[in-house]
Every structure is written in structure tokens, then in C-alpha cells.
PDB file of C-alpha atoms in Angstrom:
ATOM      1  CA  UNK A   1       0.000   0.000   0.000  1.00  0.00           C
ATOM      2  CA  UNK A   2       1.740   3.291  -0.665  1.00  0.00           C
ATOM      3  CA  UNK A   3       2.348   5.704   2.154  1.00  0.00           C
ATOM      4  CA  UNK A   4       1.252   9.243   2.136  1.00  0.00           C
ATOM      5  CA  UNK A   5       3.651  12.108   1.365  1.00  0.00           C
ATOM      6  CA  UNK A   6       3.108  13.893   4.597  1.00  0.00           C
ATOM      7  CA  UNK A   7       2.730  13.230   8.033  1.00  0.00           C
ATOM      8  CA  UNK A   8       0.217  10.179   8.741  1.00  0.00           C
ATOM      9  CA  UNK A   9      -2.877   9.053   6.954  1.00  0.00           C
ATOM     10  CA  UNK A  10      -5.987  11.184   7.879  1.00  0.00           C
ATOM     11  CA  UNK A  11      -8.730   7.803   6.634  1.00  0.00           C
ATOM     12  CA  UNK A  12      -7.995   3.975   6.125  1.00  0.00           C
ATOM     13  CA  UNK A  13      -6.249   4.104   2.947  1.00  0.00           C
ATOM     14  CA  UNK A  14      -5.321   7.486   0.515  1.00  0.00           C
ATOM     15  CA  UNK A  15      -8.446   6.975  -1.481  1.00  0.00           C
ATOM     16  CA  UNK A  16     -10.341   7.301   2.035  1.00  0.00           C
ATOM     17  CA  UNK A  17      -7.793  10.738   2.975  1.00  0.00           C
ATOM     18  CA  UNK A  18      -8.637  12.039  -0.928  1.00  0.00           C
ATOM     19  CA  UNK A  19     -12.402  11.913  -0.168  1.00  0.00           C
ATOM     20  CA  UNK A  20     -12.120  13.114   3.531  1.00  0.00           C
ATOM     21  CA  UNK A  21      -9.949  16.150   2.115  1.00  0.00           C
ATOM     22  CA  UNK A  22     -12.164  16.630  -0.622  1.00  0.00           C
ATOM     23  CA  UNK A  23     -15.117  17.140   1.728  1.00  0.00           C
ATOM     24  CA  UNK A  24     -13.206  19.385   3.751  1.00  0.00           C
ATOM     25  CA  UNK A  25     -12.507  21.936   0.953  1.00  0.00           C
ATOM     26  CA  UNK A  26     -15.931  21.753  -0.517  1.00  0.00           C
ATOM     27  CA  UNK A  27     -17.195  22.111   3.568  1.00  0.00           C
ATOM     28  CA  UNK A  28     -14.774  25.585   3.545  1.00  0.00           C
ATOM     29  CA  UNK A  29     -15.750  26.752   0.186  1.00  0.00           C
ATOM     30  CA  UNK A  30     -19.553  26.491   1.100  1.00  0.00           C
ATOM     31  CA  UNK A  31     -19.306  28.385   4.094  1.00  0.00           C
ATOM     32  CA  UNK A  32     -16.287  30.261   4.530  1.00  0.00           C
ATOM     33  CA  UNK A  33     -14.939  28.714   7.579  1.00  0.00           C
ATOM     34  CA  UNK A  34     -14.968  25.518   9.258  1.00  0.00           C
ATOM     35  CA  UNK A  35     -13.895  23.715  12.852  1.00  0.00           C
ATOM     36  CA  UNK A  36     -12.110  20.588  12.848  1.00  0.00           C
ATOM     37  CA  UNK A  37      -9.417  18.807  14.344  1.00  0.00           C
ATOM     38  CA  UNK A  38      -6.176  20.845  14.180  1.00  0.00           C
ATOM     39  CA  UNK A  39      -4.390  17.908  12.149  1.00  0.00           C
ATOM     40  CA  UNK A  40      -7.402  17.765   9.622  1.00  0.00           C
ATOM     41  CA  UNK A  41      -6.673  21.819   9.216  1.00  0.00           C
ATOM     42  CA  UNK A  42      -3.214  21.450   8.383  1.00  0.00           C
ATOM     43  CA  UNK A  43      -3.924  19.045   5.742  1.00  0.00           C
ATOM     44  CA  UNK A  44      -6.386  20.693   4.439  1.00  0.00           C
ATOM     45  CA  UNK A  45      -4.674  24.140   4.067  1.00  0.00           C
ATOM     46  CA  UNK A  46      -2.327  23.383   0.926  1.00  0.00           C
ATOM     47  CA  UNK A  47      -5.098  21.097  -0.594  1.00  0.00           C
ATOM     48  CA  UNK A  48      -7.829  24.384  -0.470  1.00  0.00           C
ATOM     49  CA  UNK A  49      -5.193  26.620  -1.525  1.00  0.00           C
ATOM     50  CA  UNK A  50      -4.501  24.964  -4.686  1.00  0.00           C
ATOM     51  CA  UNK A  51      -7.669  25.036  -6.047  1.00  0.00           C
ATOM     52  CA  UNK A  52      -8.306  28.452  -5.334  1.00  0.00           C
ATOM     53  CA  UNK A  53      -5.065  29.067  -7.209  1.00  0.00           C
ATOM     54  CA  UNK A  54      -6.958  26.829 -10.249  1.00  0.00           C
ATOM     55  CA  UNK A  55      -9.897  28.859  -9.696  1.00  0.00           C
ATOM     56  CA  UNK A  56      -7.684  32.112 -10.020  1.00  0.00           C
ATOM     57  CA  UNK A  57      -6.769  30.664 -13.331  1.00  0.00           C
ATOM     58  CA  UNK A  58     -10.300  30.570 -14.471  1.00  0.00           C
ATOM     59  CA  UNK A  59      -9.842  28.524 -17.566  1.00  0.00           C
ATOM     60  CA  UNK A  60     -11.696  25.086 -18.784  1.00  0.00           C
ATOM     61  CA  UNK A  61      -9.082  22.803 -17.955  1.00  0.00           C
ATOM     62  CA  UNK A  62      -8.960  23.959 -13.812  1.00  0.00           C
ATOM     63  CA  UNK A  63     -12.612  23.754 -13.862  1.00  0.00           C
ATOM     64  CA  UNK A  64     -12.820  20.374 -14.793  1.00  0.00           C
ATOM     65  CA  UNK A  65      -9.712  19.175 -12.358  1.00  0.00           C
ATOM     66  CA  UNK A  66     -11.488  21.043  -9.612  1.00  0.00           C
ATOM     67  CA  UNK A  67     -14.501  19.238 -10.708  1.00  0.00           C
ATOM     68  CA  UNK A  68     -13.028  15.903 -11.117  1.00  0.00           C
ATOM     69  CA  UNK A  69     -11.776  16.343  -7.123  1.00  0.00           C
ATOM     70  CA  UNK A  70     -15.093  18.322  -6.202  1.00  0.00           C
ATOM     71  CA  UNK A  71     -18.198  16.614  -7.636  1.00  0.00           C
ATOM     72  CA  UNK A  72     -20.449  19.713  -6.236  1.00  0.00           C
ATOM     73  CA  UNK A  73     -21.068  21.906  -8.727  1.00  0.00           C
ATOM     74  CA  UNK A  74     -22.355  24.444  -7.353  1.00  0.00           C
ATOM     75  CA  UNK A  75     -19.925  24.885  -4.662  1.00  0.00           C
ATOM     76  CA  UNK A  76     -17.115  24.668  -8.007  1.00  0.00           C
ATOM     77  CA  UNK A  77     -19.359  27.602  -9.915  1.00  0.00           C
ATOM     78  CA  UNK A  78     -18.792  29.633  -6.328  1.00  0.00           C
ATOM     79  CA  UNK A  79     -15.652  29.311  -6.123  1.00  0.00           C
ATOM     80  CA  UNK A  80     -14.767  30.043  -9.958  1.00  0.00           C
ATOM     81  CA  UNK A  81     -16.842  33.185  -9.248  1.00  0.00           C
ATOM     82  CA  UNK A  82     -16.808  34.526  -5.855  1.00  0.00           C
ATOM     83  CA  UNK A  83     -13.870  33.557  -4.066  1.00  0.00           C
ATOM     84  CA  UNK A  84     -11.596  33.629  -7.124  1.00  0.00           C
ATOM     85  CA  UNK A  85     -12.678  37.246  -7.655  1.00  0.00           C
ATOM     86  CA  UNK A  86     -12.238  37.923  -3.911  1.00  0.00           C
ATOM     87  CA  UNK A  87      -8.884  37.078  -3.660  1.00  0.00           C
ATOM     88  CA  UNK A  88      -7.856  38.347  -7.244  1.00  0.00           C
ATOM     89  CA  UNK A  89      -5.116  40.323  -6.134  1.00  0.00           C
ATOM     90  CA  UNK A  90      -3.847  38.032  -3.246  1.00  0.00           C
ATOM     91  CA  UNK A  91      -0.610  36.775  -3.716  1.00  0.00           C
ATOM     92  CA  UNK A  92      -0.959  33.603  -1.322  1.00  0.00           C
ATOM     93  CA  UNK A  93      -2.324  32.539   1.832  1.00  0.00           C
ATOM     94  CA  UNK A  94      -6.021  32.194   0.978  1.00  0.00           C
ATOM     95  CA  UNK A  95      -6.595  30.379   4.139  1.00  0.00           C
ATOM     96  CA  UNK A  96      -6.322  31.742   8.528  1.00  0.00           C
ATOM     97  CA  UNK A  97      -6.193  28.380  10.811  1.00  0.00           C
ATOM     98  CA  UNK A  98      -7.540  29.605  14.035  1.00  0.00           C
ATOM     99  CA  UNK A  99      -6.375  27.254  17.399  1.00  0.00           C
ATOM    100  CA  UNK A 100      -9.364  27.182  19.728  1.00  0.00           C
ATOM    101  CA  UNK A 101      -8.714  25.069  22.137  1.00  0.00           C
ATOM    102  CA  UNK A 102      -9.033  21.160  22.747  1.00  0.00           C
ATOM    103  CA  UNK A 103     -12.444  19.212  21.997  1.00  0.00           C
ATOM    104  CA  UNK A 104     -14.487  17.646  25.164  1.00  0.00           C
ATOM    105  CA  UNK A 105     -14.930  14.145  25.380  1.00  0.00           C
ATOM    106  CA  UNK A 106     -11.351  12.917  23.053  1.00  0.00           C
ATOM    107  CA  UNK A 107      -9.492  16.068  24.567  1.00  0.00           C
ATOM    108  CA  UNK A 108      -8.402  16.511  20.498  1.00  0.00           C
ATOM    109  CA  UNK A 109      -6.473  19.936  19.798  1.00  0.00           C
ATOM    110  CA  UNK A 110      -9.866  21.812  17.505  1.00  0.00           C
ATOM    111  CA  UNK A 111      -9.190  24.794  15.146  1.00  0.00           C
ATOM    112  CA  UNK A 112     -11.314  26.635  12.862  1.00  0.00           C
ATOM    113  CA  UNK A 113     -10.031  27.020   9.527  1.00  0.00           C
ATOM    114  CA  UNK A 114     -11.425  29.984   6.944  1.00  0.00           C
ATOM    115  CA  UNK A 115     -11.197  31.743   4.038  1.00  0.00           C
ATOM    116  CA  UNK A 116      -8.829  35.024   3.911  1.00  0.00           C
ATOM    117  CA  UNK A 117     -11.569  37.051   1.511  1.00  0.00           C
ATOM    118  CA  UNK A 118     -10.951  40.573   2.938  1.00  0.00           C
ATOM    119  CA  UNK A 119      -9.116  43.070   0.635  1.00  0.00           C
ATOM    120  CA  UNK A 120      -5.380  43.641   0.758  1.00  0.00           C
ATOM    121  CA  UNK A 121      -4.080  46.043   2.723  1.00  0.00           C
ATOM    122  CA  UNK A 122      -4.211  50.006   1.680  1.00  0.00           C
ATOM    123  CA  UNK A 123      -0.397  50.136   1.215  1.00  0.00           C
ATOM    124  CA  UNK A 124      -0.135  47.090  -1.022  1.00  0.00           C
ATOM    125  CA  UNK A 125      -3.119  49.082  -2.881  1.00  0.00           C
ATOM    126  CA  UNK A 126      -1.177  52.300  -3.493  1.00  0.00           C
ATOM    127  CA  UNK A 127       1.885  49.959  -4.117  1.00  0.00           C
ATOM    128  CA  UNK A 128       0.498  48.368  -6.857  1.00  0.00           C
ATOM    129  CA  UNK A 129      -1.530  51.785  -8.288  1.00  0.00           C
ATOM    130  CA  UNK A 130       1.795  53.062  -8.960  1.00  0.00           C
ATOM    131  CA  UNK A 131       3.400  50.357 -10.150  1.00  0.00           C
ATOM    132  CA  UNK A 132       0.361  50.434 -12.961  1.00  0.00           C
ATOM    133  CA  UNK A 133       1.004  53.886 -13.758  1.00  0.00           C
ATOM    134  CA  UNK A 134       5.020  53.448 -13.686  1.00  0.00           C
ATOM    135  CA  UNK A 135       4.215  50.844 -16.349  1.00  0.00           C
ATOM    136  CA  UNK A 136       1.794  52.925 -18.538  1.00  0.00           C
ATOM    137  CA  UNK A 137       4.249  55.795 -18.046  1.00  0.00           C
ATOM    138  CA  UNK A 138       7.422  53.421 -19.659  1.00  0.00           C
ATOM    139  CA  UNK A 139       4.483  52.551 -22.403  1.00  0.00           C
ATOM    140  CA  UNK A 140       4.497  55.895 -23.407  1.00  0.00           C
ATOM    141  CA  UNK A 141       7.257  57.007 -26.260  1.00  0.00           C
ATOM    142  CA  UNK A 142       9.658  59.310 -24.555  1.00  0.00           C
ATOM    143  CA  UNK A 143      13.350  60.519 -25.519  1.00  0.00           C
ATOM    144  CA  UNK A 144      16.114  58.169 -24.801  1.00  0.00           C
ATOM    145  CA  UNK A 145      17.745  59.666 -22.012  1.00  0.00           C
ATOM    146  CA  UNK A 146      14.197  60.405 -20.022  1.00  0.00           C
ATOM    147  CA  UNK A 147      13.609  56.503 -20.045  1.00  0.00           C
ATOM    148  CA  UNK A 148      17.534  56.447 -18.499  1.00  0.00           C
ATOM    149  CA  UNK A 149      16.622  59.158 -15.722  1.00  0.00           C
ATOM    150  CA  UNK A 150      13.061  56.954 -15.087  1.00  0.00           C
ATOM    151  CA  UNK A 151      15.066  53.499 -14.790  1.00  0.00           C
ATOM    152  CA  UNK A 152      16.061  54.474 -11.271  1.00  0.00           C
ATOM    153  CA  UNK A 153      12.483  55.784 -10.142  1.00  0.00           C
ATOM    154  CA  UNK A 154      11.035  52.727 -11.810  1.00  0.00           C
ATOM    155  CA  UNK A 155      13.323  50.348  -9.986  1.00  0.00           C
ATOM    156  CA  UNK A 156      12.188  52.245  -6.788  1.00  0.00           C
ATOM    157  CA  UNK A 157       8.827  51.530  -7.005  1.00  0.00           C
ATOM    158  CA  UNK A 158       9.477  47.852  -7.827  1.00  0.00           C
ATOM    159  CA  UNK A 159      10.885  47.711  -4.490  1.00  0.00           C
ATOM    160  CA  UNK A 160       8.690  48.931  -2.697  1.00  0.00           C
ATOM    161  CA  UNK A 161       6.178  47.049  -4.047  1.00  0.00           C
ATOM    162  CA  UNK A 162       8.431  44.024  -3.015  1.00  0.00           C
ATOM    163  CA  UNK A 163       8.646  45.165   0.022  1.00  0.00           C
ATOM    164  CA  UNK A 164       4.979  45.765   0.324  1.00  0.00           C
ATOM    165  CA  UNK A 165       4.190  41.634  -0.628  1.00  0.00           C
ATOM    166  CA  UNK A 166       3.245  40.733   2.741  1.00  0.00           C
ATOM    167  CA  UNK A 167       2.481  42.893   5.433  1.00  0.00           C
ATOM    168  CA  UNK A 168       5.564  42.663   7.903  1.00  0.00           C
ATOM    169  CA  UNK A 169       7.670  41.558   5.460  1.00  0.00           C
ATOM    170  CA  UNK A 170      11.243  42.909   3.158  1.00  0.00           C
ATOM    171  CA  UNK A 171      12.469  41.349   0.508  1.00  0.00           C
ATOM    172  CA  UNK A 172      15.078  38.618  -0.257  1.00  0.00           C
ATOM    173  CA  UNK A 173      18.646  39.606  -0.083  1.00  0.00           C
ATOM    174  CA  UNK A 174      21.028  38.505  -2.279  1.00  0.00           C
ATOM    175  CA  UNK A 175      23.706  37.711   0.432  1.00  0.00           C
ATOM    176  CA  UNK A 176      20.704  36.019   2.604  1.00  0.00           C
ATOM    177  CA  UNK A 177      21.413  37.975   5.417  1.00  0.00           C
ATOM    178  CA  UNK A 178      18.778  39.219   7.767  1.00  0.00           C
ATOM    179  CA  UNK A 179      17.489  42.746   7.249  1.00  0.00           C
ATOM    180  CA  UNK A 180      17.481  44.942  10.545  1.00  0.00           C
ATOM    181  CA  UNK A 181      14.377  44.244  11.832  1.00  0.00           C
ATOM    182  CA  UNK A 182      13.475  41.558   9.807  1.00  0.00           C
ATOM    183  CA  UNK A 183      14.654  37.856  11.894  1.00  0.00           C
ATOM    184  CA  UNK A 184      12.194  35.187  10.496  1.00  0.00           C
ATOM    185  CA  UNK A 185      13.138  33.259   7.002  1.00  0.00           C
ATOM    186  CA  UNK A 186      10.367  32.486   4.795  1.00  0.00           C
ATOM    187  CA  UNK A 187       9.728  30.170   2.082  1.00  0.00           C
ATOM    188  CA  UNK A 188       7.480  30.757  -0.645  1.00  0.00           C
ATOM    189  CA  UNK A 189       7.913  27.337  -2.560  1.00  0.00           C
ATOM    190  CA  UNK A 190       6.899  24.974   0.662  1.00  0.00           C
ATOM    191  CA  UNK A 191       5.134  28.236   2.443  1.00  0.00           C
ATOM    192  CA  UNK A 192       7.181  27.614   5.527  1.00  0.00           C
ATOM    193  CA  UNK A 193       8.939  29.987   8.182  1.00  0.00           C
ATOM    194  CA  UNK A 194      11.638  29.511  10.072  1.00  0.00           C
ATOM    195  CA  UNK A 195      12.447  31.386  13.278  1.00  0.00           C
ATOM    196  CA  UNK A 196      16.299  32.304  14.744  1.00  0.00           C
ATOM    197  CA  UNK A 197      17.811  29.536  16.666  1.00  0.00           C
ATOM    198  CA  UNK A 198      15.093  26.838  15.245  1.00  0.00           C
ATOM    199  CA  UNK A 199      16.704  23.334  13.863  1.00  0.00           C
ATOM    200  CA  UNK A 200      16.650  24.660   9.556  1.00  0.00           C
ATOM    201  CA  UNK A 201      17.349  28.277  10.016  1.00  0.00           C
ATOM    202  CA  UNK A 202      21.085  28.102   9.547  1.00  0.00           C
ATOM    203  CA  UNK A 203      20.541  25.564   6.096  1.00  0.00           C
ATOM    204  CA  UNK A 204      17.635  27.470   4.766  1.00  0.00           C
ATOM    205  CA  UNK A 205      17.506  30.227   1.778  1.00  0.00           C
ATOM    206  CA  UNK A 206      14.699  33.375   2.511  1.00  0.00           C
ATOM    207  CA  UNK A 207      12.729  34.508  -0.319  1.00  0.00           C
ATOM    208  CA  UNK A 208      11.577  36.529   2.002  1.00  0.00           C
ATOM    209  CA  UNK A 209      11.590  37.971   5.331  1.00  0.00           C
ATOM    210  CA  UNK A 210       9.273  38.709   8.411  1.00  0.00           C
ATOM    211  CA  UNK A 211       9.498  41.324  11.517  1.00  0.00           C
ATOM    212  CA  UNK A 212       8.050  38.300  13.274  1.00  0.00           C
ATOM    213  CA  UNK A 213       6.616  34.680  13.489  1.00  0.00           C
ATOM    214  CA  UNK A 214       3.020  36.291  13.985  1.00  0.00           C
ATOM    215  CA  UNK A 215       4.162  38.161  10.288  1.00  0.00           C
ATOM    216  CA  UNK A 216       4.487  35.346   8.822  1.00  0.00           C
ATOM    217  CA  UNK A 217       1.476  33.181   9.975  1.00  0.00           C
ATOM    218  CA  UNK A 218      -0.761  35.929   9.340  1.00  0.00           C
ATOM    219  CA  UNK A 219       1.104  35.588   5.719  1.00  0.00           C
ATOM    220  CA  UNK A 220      -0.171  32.727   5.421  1.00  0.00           C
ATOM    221  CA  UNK A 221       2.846  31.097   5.888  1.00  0.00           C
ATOM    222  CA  UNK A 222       3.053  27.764   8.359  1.00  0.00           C
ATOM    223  CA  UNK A 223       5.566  26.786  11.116  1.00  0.00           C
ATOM    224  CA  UNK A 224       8.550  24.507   9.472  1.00  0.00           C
ATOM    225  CA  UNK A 225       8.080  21.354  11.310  1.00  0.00           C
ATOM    226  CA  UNK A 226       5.071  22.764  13.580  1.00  0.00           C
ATOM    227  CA  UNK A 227       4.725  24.565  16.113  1.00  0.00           C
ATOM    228  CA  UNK A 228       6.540  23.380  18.617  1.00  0.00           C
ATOM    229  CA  UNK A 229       9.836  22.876  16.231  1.00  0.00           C
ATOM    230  CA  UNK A 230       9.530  26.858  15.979  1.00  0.00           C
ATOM    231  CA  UNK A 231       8.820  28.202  19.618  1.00  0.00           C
ATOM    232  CA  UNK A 232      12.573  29.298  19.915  1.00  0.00           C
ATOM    233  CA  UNK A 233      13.390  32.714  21.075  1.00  0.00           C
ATOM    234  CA  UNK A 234      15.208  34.913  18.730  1.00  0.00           C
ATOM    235  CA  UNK A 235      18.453  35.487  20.095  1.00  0.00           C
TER     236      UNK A 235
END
């Protein structure tokens, strides 16, 4: 029998854990926000987040993979329409996971899991405003040595809209040295962070950094290796 990827199986066998996470996501796309066990919310978080990034896409071919995973069509159609278009210009972390405390009767650790629908913040707004009109401005024909003396300004606002990615965040350095201010590596491939002192700081590239853990989570980024691996004071 194969073994799953990550962590252990959530059913009896991986086509039981495909349908269980399957009913999760359809659960969270239906109404926004869900409680479940904190283990079930952790799997489900990368498996929601790539379909909303098919439903971002908006084409035939991710409506019919979302559909081949989600047999509710009317929960696909919603999130094709609504969700896609509320998180149009999110970059990542679609999803909040929510600890609220252990269940009675099993003692099991609950959390409620949602949708991240509201609108960016106003600074990544105004970031990406003038970004638009920086490009429309380059669009225009202009003498050669005006597009040299806008190179710089242009560059300027590119980096502040890097900056501006995530709120509590700077950009990756090329030397992969911490910013002032800035302790807490993050990941964008695996959509980990890593804290100073924890056991995969030292070994681990940042494409991107955070004033703090609570930066990061609220990111949508998760703890590398949980929680617990990542409660380390910064030194």
C-alpha cells in the first residue's frame, strides 16, 4: 500500500484521505470557515489553496480538475466566481487556521479554519496603483535619455512594491542575510517559516523575510516542522 507524502494518513487508505480532504474543501468553500481537528486543518490548508489558485486561473481545464476532485457543482461555480474574484489580487495565503482550544470528550487539539476574503491592505493598494502607472508611463514614447533618468524611479517603485508583498515583510537579499528588523526566514515554494535559533534556520535560503513569526502566519505562511519545532526565542 503506498504511504502518504506527509505526516500520517488522515482515513484507512489514501483513497479514504482524498475523499475526507475533498469534503473538507468543498465544507470551507460552502461556508467560509470551518472547525475541525487541528491535524485535519493542516492538511487541508495546501489542498484548499490549490484550487483556489486553479480557480484564479479561471480557464476550462482547472474547472474540470477542480470538478473531477469536487463533484459539487455548485460549490465549483462559487468558487470560480466569488472567491476567485475575492482574492484576485492576493498573492498567497487564501486560508487563517484559528487554534481554539481542545475538543471535550477525546481532549483533540480543535481549530477553525477559513477563508482570507478581505481586501489587501491600503499600502499594497497604493503599491500596486503606482506600479500600474510606472508601467503605462514606460508605455508611453519618450526621448532616450528620459527613459535612463526613469530606470532608477522605476526600480524604486518595484521595491517597494516588493517590500509591500506581505504585510511585515522585506524582501530577499542577495547575500541572505537578515534585514534589521526583519529575523524570520520564509519560504514561498513549501510556504514555511523559520524562526532564529530553530533546527533549519542556519541551512535554509529566505525569499523573504518577516518582523516576526506572527508576520508570517498571518502571511499565510506555516511553522517549518510545527509549532513546537519553531517556539525558539530569537536570540
Amino acid at each position: 500500500m503506498p504511504t502518504p507524502t506527509k505526516g500520517p494518513r488522515l482515513g484507512g487508505g489514501p483513497a479514504h484521505e482524498r475523499l475526507m480532504l475533498a469534503n473538507l474543501a468543498a465544507a470551507l468553500f460552502e461556508h467560509k470557515r470551518i472547525t475541525t481537528t487541528v491535524t485535519k486543518a493542516k492538511r487541508l490548508k495546501p489542498y484548499a489553496e490549490r484550487l483556489v489558485t486553479f480557480a484564479k486561473r479561471g480557464d476550462l481545464a482547472s474547472r474540470r480538475r477542480v470538478l473531477g476532485l469536487i463533484s459539487n457543482k455548485g460549490v465549483v461555480h462559487e468558487l470560480f466566481t466569488d472567491i476567485a474574484q475575492a482574492v484576485e489580487n492576493r498573492d498567497g495565503g487564501y486560508t487563517r487556521i484559528t487554534k481554539i482550544g481542545n475538543r471535550k470528550g477525546d481532549n483533540a487539539p480543535m481549530a477553525v479554519i477559513e477563508l482570507v476574503l478581505e481586501p489587501v491592505s491600503a499600502k499594497q493598494a497604493v503599491v500596486a496603483e503606482a506600479t500600474a502607472a510606472a508601467k503605462r508611463d514606460a508605455d508611453k514614447a519618450a526621448p532616450a535619455v528620459e527613459t535612463e533618468e526613469a530606470a532608477p524611479a522605476a526600480e524604486a517603485v518595484e521595491t517597494e512594491a516588493a517590500e509591500a508583498k506581505y504585510a511585515g515583510s522585506h524582501p530577499a537579499t542577495a547575500d541572505n542575510e537578515a534585514p534589521e528588523g526583519f529575523p524570520v526566514k520564509g519560504n514561498e515554494d513549501s510556504m514555511k517559516f523559520h524562526v532564529p535559533g530553530s533546527r533549519w534556520y542556519d541551512a535554509t535560503t529566505a525569499e523573504v523575510w518577516f518582523d516576526s513569526a506572527e508576520s508570517a502566519a498571518a502571511a499565510g505562511f506555516a511553522p517549518a516542522g510545527g509549532d513546537a519545532a519553531q517556539a525558539v526565542e530569537a536570540e
